XYZ file of C-alpha atoms in Angstrom:
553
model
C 0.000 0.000 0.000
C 1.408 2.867 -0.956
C 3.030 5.294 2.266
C 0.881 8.295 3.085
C 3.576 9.837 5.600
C 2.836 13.776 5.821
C 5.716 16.264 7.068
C 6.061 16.712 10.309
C 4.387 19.174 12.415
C 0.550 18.226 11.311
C -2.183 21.006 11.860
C -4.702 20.588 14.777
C -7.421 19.533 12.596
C -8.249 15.929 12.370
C -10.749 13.823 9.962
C -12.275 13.174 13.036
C -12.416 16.300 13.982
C -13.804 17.512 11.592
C -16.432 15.142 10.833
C -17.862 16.115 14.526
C -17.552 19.289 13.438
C -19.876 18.926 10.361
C -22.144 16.345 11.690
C -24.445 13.809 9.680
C -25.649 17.045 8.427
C -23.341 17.356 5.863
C -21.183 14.732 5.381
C -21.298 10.669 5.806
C -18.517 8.614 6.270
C -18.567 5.773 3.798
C -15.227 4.489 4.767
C -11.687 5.637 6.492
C -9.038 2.128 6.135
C -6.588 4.295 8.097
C -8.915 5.427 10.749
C -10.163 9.454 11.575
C -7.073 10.190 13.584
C -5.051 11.887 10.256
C -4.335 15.466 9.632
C -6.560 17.749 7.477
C -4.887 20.735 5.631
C -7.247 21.853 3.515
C -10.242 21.280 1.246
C -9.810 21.815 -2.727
C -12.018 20.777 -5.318
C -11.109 18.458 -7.881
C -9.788 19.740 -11.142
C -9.224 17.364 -14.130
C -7.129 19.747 -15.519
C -4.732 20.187 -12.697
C -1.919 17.402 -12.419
C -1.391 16.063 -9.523
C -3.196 15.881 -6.019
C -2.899 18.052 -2.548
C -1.498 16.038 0.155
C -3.258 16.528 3.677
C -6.698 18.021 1.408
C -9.992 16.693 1.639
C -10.519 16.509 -2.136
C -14.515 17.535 -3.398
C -15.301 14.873 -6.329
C -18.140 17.571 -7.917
C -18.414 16.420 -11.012
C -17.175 12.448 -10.564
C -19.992 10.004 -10.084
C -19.581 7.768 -7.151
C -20.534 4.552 -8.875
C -18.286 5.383 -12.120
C -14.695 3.604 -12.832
C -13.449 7.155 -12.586
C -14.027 7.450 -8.597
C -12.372 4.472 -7.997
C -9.541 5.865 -10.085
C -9.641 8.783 -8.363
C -9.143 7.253 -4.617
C -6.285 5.419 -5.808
C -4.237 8.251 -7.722
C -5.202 10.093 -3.946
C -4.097 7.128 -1.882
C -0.276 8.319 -3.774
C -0.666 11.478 -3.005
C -1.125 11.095 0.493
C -4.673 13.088 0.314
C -6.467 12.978 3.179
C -10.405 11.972 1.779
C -11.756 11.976 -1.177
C -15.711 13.484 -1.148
C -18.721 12.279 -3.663
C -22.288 13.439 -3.751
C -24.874 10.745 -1.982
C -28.255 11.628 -3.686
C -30.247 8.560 -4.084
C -32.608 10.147 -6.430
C -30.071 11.262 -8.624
C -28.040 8.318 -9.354
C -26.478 5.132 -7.876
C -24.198 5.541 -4.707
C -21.055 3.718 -4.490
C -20.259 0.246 -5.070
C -17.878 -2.119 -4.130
C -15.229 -0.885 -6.672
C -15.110 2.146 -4.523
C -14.512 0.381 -1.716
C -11.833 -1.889 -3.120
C -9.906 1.346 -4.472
C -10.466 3.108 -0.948
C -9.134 -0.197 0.932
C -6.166 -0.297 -1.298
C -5.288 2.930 -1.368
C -6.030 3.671 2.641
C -7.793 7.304 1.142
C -10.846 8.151 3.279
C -14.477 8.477 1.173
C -16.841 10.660 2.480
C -20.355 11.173 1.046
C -22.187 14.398 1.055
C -25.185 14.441 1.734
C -28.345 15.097 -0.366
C -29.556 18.327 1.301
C -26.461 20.556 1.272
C -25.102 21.310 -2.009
C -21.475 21.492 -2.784
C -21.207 25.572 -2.128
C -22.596 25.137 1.110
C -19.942 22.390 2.091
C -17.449 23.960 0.797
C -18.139 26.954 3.247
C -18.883 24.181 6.187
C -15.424 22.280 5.653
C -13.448 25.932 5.568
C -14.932 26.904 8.592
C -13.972 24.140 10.461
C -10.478 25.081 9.263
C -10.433 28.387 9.974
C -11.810 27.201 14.234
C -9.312 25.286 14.108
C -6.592 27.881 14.063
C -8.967 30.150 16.686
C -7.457 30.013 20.165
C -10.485 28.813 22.130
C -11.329 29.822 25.733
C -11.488 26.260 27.530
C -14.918 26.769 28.400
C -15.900 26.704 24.986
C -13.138 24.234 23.617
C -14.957 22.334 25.863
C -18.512 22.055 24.158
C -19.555 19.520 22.150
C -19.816 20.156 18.460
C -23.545 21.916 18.015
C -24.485 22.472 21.343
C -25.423 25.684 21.030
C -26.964 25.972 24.780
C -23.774 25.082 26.472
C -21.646 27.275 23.683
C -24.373 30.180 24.865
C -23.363 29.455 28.962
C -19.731 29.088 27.609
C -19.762 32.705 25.630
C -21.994 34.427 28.792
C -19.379 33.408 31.104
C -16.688 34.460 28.651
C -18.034 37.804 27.931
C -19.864 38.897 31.254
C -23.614 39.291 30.374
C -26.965 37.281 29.127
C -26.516 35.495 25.590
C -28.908 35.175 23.013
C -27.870 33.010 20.016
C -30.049 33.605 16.738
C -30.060 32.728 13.160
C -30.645 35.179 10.438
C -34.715 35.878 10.760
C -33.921 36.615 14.612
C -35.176 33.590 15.950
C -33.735 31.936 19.057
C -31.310 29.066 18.576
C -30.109 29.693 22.173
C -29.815 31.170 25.371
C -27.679 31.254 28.692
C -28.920 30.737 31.926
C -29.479 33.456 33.932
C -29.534 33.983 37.713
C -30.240 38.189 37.705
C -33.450 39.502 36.534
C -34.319 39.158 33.000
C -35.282 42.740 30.826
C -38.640 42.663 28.983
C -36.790 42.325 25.877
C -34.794 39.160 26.490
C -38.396 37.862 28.130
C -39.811 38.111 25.179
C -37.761 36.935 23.126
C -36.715 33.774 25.437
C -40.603 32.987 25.468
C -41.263 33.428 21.776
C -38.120 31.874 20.759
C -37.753 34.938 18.718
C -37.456 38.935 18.504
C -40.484 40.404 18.618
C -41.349 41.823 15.963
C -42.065 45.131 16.810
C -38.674 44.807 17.988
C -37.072 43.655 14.900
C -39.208 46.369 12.246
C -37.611 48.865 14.527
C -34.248 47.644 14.231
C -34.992 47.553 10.665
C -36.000 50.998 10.355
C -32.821 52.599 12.181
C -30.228 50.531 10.729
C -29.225 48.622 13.455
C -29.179 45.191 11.555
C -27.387 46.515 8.503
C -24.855 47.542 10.720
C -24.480 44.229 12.226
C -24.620 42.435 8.734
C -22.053 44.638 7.058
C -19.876 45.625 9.844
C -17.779 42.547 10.176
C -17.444 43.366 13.703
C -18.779 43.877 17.265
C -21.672 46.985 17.318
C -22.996 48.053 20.622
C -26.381 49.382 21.300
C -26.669 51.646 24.195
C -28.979 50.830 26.895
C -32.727 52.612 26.395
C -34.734 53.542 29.514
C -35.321 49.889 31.234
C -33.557 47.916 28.598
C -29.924 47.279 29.095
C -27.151 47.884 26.973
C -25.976 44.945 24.474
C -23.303 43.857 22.014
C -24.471 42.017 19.046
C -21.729 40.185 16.398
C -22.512 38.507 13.146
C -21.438 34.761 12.979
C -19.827 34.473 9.702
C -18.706 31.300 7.364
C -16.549 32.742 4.385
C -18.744 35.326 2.799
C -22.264 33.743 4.407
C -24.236 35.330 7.914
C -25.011 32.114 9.932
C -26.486 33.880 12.604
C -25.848 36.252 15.287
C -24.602 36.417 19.065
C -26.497 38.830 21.416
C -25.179 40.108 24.886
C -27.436 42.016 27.223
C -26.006 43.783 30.361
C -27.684 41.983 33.491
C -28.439 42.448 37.347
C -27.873 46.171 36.734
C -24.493 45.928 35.919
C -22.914 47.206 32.476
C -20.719 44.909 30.556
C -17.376 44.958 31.275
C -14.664 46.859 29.400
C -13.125 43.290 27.783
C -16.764 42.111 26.303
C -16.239 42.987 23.147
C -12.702 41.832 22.829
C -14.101 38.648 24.270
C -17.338 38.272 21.942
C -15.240 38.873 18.651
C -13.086 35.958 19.640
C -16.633 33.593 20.815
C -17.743 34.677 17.132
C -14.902 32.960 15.513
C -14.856 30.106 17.836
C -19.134 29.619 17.197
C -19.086 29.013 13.552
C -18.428 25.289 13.245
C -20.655 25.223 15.961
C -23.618 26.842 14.346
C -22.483 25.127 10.818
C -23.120 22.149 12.910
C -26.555 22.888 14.296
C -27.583 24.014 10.564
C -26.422 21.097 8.690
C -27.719 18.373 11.678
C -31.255 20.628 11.776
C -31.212 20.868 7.955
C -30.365 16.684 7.897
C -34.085 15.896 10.313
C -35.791 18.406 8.373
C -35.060 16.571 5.337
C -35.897 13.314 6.271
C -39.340 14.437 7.950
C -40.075 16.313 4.109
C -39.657 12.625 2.681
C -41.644 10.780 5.116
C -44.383 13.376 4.440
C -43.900 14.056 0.870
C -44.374 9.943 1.036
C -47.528 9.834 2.869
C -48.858 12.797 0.576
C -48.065 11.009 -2.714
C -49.389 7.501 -1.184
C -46.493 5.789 -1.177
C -45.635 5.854 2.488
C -47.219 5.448 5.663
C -48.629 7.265 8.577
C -46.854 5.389 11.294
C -43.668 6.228 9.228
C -44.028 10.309 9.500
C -45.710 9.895 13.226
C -42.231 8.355 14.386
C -39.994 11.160 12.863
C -42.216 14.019 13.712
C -44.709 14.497 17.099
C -47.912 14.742 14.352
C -51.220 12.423 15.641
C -52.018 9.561 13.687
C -55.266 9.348 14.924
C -56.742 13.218 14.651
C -57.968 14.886 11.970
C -55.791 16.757 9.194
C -55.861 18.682 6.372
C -53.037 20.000 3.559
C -52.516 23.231 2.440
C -51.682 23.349 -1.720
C -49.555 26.501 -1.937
C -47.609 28.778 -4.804
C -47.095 32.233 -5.533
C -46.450 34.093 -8.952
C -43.049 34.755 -10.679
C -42.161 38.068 -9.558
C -43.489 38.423 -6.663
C -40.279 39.134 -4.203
C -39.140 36.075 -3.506
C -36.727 36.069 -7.030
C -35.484 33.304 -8.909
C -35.839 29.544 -8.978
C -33.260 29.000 -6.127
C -32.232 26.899 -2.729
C -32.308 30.429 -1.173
C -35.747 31.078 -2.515
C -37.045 28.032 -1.539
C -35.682 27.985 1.866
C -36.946 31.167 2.918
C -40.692 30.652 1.700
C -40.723 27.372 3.895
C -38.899 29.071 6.712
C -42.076 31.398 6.923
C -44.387 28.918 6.553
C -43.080 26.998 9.539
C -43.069 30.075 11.274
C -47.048 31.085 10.526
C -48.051 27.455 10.288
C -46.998 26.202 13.863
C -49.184 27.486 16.668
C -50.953 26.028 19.616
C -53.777 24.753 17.355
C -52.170 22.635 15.184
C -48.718 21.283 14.057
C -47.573 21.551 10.592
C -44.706 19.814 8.139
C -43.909 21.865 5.531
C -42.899 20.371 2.325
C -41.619 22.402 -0.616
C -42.711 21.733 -4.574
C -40.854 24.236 -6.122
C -39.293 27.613 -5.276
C -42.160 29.092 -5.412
C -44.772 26.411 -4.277
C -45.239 24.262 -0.879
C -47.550 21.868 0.726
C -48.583 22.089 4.384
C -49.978 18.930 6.354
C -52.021 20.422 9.403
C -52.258 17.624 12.254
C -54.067 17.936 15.401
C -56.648 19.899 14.480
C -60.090 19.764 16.450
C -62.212 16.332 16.466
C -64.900 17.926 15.508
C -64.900 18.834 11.241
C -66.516 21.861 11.384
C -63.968 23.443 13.556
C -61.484 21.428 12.106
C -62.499 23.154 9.059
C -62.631 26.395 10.338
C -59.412 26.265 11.858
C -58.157 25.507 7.767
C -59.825 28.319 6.563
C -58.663 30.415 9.114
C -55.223 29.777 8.678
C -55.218 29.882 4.737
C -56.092 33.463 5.087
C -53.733 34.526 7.318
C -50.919 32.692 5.196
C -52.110 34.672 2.570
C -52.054 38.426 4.423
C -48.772 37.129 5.927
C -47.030 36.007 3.406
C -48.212 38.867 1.169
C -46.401 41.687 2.912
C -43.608 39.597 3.277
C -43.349 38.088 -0.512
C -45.347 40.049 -2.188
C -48.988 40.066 -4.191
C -50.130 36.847 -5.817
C -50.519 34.404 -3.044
C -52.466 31.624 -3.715
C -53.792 28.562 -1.025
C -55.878 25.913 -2.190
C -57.455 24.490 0.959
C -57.661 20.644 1.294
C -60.872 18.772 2.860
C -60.166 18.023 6.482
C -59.717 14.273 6.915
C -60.393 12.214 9.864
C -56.782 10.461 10.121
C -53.285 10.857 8.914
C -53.342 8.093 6.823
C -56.212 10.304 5.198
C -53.932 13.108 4.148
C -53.724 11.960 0.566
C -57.156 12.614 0.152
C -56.498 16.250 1.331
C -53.779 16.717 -0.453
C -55.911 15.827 -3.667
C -58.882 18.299 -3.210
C -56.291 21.158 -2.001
C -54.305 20.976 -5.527
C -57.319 20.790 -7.362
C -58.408 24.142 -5.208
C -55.342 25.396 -6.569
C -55.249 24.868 -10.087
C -59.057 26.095 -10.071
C -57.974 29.233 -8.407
C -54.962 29.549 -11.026
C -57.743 28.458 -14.069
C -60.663 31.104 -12.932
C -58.336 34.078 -12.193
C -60.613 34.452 -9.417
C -59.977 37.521 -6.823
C -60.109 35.530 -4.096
C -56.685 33.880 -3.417
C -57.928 31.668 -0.606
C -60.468 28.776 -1.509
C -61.729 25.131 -1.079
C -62.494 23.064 -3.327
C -66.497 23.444 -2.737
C -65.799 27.463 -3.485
C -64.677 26.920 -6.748
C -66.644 24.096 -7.741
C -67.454 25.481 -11.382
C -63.648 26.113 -11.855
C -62.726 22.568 -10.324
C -65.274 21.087 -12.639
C -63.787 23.395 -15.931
C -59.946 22.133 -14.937
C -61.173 18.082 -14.838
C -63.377 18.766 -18.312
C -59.953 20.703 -19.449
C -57.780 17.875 -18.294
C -60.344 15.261 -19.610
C -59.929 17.024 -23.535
C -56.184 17.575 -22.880
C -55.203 14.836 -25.403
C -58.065 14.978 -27.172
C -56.880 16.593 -31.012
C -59.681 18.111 -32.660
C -59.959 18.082 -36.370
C -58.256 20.687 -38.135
C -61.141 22.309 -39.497
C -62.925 23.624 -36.797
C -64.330 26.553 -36.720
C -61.849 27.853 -33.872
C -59.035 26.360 -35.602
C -59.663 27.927 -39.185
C -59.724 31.376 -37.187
C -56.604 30.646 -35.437
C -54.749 29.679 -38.530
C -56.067 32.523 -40.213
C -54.766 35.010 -37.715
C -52.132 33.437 -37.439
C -51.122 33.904 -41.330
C -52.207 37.588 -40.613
C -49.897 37.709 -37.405
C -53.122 39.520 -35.528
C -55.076 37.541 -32.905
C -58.236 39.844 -33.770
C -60.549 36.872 -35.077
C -60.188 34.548 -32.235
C -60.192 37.673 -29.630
C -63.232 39.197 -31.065
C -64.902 35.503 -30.967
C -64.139 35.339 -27.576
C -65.527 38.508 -26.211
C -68.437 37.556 -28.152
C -69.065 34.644 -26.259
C -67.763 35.962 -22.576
C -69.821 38.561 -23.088
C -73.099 36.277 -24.278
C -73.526 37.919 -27.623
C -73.745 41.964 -26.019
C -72.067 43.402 -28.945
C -71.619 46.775 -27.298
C -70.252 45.541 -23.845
C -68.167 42.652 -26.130
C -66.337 45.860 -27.894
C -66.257 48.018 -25.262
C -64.217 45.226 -23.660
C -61.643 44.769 -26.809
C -61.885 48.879 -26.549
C -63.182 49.080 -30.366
C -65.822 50.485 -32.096
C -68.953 48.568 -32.089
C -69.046 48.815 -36.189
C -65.736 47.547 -36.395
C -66.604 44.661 -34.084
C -69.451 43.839 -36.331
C -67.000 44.154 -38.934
C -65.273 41.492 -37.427
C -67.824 38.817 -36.502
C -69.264 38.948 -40.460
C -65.588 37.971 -41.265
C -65.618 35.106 -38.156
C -69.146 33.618 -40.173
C -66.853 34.260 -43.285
C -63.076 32.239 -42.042
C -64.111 29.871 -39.292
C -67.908 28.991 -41.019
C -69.613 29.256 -37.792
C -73.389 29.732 -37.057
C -73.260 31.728 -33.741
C -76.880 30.767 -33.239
C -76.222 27.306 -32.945
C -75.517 26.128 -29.323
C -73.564 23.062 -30.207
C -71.556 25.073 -32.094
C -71.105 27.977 -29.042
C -70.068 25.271 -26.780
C -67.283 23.740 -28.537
C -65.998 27.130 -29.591
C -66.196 28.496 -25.602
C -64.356 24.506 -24.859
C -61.604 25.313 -27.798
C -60.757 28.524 -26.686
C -60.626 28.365 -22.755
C -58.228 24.936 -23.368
C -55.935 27.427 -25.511
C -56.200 30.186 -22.763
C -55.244 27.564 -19.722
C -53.317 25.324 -21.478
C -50.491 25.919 -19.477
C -52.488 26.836 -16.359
């Protein structure tokens, strides 16, 4: 086996190390012949145009497959090079995993594989793996060289102890990771906040509106903000990774006293020594958050159990439920098609979802779209019901001064089980679609609301494959003005019929003059050979034209 001796004087950083420092979040060991107890330099991502491999590196495979001859290749020209670990991408859905070549080349070559998980993309690991780098260069106080990886309640005792005052640890929507313990009296602030589990937000639109968290974003560095009346003074720092805000560490002043001259000094260094900690809680959280969106995403598709999402999540199998079918409209605030995008719509409907009511798992459909199962709600269906409606709306005023206008929630049928859910989940997408199809102005409906629009999408998707002949009367006027490149046939037509043959209201609505709509429908009788007095005839022209309006409803 070839010798993977490294100069002397190693860093601090293990394999082990770091692996606790990344949790199952992020990374999975597949197998380590030489054990966790080597040295980690660096991370670099693998070039095929660069010769030769980084000794001491954990190497990022992006764009080798982990099943594919050229992994296995790839461990053994590393195993030479003394690299460290070699890293593939473990996403079942996308592909096979590894096989036993990999293993064979890994064994023979005594190169560590790692597997990266299937929620954290290879930007976000990168960041992870250099922050655990970068700790492990920080000079740690021993109390907090002395917490476990992610425990982010004994890191918050560790840094209030450090720093002299009450600690607050939040992520980036100022909601309460965690908190130190605290003997003196608590301010109404940190009450709050301890009891919400987040800023409130009165609290947070003001900070907003004077700057105070663009200072703290952009600053880099510790920002004070002086004590007001009966709320104490604190020190807030950004916890960064690379370029990316994980989160933030407050200090508040407590039992009367101000914070001593050295807290600052003393929460810079806690910032630098928090970041593979708060990597850690992200990637672990992220990790159970996935696998609780598969069990449900499972149950809703009817393909997994009940029992299955009951045991991952605290949701009761045996109340009633409901599902949520939710999207809103490109260009609404929440930009494009991206993890960001996504992530922060279901961040906010976790947040406005949860309450004492009900619990809710939140599983996305797009970057713009979700699902929400709502468990626990009353026994009886009527409330049960009213609770859905109830909280549809709300989503809807919520989320549209946070995202935007065009918020749309298609309310399922409340169903008696969990097992049940697929049921809900049917009649809320089909509340949906009729709510995209009608270009209704409500934005918040069940299924029985919309029942003329329901029935209009299943007659639509009913004719969807069904081809016409060619010489309709709808399809002669298409063709015609299409040849003309003016849709003034088919549009006039239209407003005929919406409009129920009103030939002043039908024009007014096209914004011509009645004559020259008149004009217009003697040249429809002429091209598409229609007789507008016919109902047969009406119908299958309203049928043609409302399947090439929603076609891609």
């Amino acid at each position: 086996m070839p010798s993977n001796e490294l100069p002397e004087d190693p860093p601090a950083l293990t394999l082990e190390r770091l692996l606790a420092t990344v949790g199952g979040g992020a990374l999975e060991l597949y197998t380590a012949p030489r054990g966790l107890d080597v040295p980690v330099r660096g991370v670099t991502i693998f070039d095929t145009r660069e010769p030769g491999l980084p000794p001491g590196q954990v190497l990022l495979a992006v764009e080798t497959e982990p099943h594919s001859a050229a992994a296995a290749d790839l461990v053994r020209e590393a195993g030479k090079s003394a690299t460290t670990a070699v890293v593939f991408r473990h996403d079942r859905s996308a592909g096979p995993g590894p096989g036993p070549a990999l293993h064979a080349a890994a064994a023979e070559s005594g190169t560590a594989v790692l597997l990266r998980t299937a929620w954290v993309n290879w930007a976000q690991l990168v960041g992870v793996l250099r922050a655990g780098l970068a700790a492990a260069g920080v000079p740690a106080d021993p109390g907090i060289a002395s917490v476990p990886p992610g425990d982010l309640d004994g890191l918050a005792d560790a840094i209030a102890a450090l720093v002299g005052g009450a600690v607050t640890i939040e992520d980036v929507e100022s909601r309460v990771l965690a908190y130190s313990s605290t003997d003196g009296a608590v301010d109404e602030i940190r009450r709050l906040t301890i009891l919400g589990r987040r800023v409130p937000q009165w609290r947070v639109a003001a900070m907003r509106e004077d700057g105070f968290f663009r200072a703290v974003w952009s600053s880099g560095d510790v920002v004070h903000r002086p004590a007001e009346g009966d709320i104490p003074e604190r020190l807030v720092v950004a916890v960064r990774a690379g370029g990316e805000v994980l989160g933030s560490i407050w200090v508040a002043a407590a039992g009367g006293r101000p914070l001593p001259p050295t807290a600052a000094d003393a929460l810079r260094a806690a910032a630098r020594a928090a970041v593979p900690h708060v990597m850690h809680h992200r990637f672990h959280r992220a990790g159970q958050v996935h696998l609780v969106q598969d069990a449900a995403r499972a149950l809703l598709e009817g393909r997994g159990s009940a029992e299955a999402l009951a045991t991952r999540t605290a949701l009761p199998p045996d109340r009633p439920c409901a599902v949520l079918a939710l999207d809103t409209e490109p260009g609404d605030g929440t930009g494009d098609g991206t993890d960001a995008v996504r992530g922060r719509l279901q961040d906010l409907l976790a947040l406005h979802c949860t309450g004492p009511e009900q619990q809710a798992v939140v599983v996305p459909t797009g970057p713009r779209s979700a699902l929400v199962l709502l468990a626990g709600l009353a026994a009886d269906r009527a409330t049960a019901a009213d609770q859905v409606t109830r909280l549809g709306k709300a989503l809807v005023q919520q989320l549209s001064t946070t995202v935007g206008p065009g918020v749309r929630v298609g309310l399922g049928d409340v169903a008696p089980r969990l097992d049940r859910a697929p049921d809900s989940r049917r009649t809320a997408g089909l509340a949906l679609r009729a709510l995209r199809f009608s270009g209704a102005d409500r934005a918040c409906a069940t299924v029985a609301d919309l029942a003329e629009a329901v029935a209009l999408v299943q007659v639509r998707d009913a004719l969807r494959h069904v081809d016409p002949p060619a010489g309709t009367p709808v399809a002669r006027l298409a063709a015609y003005d299409a040849a003309h490149r003016d849709p003034a046939l088919v549009d006039t037509l239209r407003a005929y019929l919406d409009h129920f043959g009103d030939v002043p209201r039908a024009s007014d609505a096209l914004g011509v003059h009645p004559n020259t709509f008149r004009y217009r429908l003697r040249r429809i009788r002429e091209v598409g050979r229609i007789d507008l007095r016919d109902p047969d005839a009406r119908l299958l022209a309203h049928l043609q034209l409302r399947l090439m309006d929603r076609r891609d409803g």
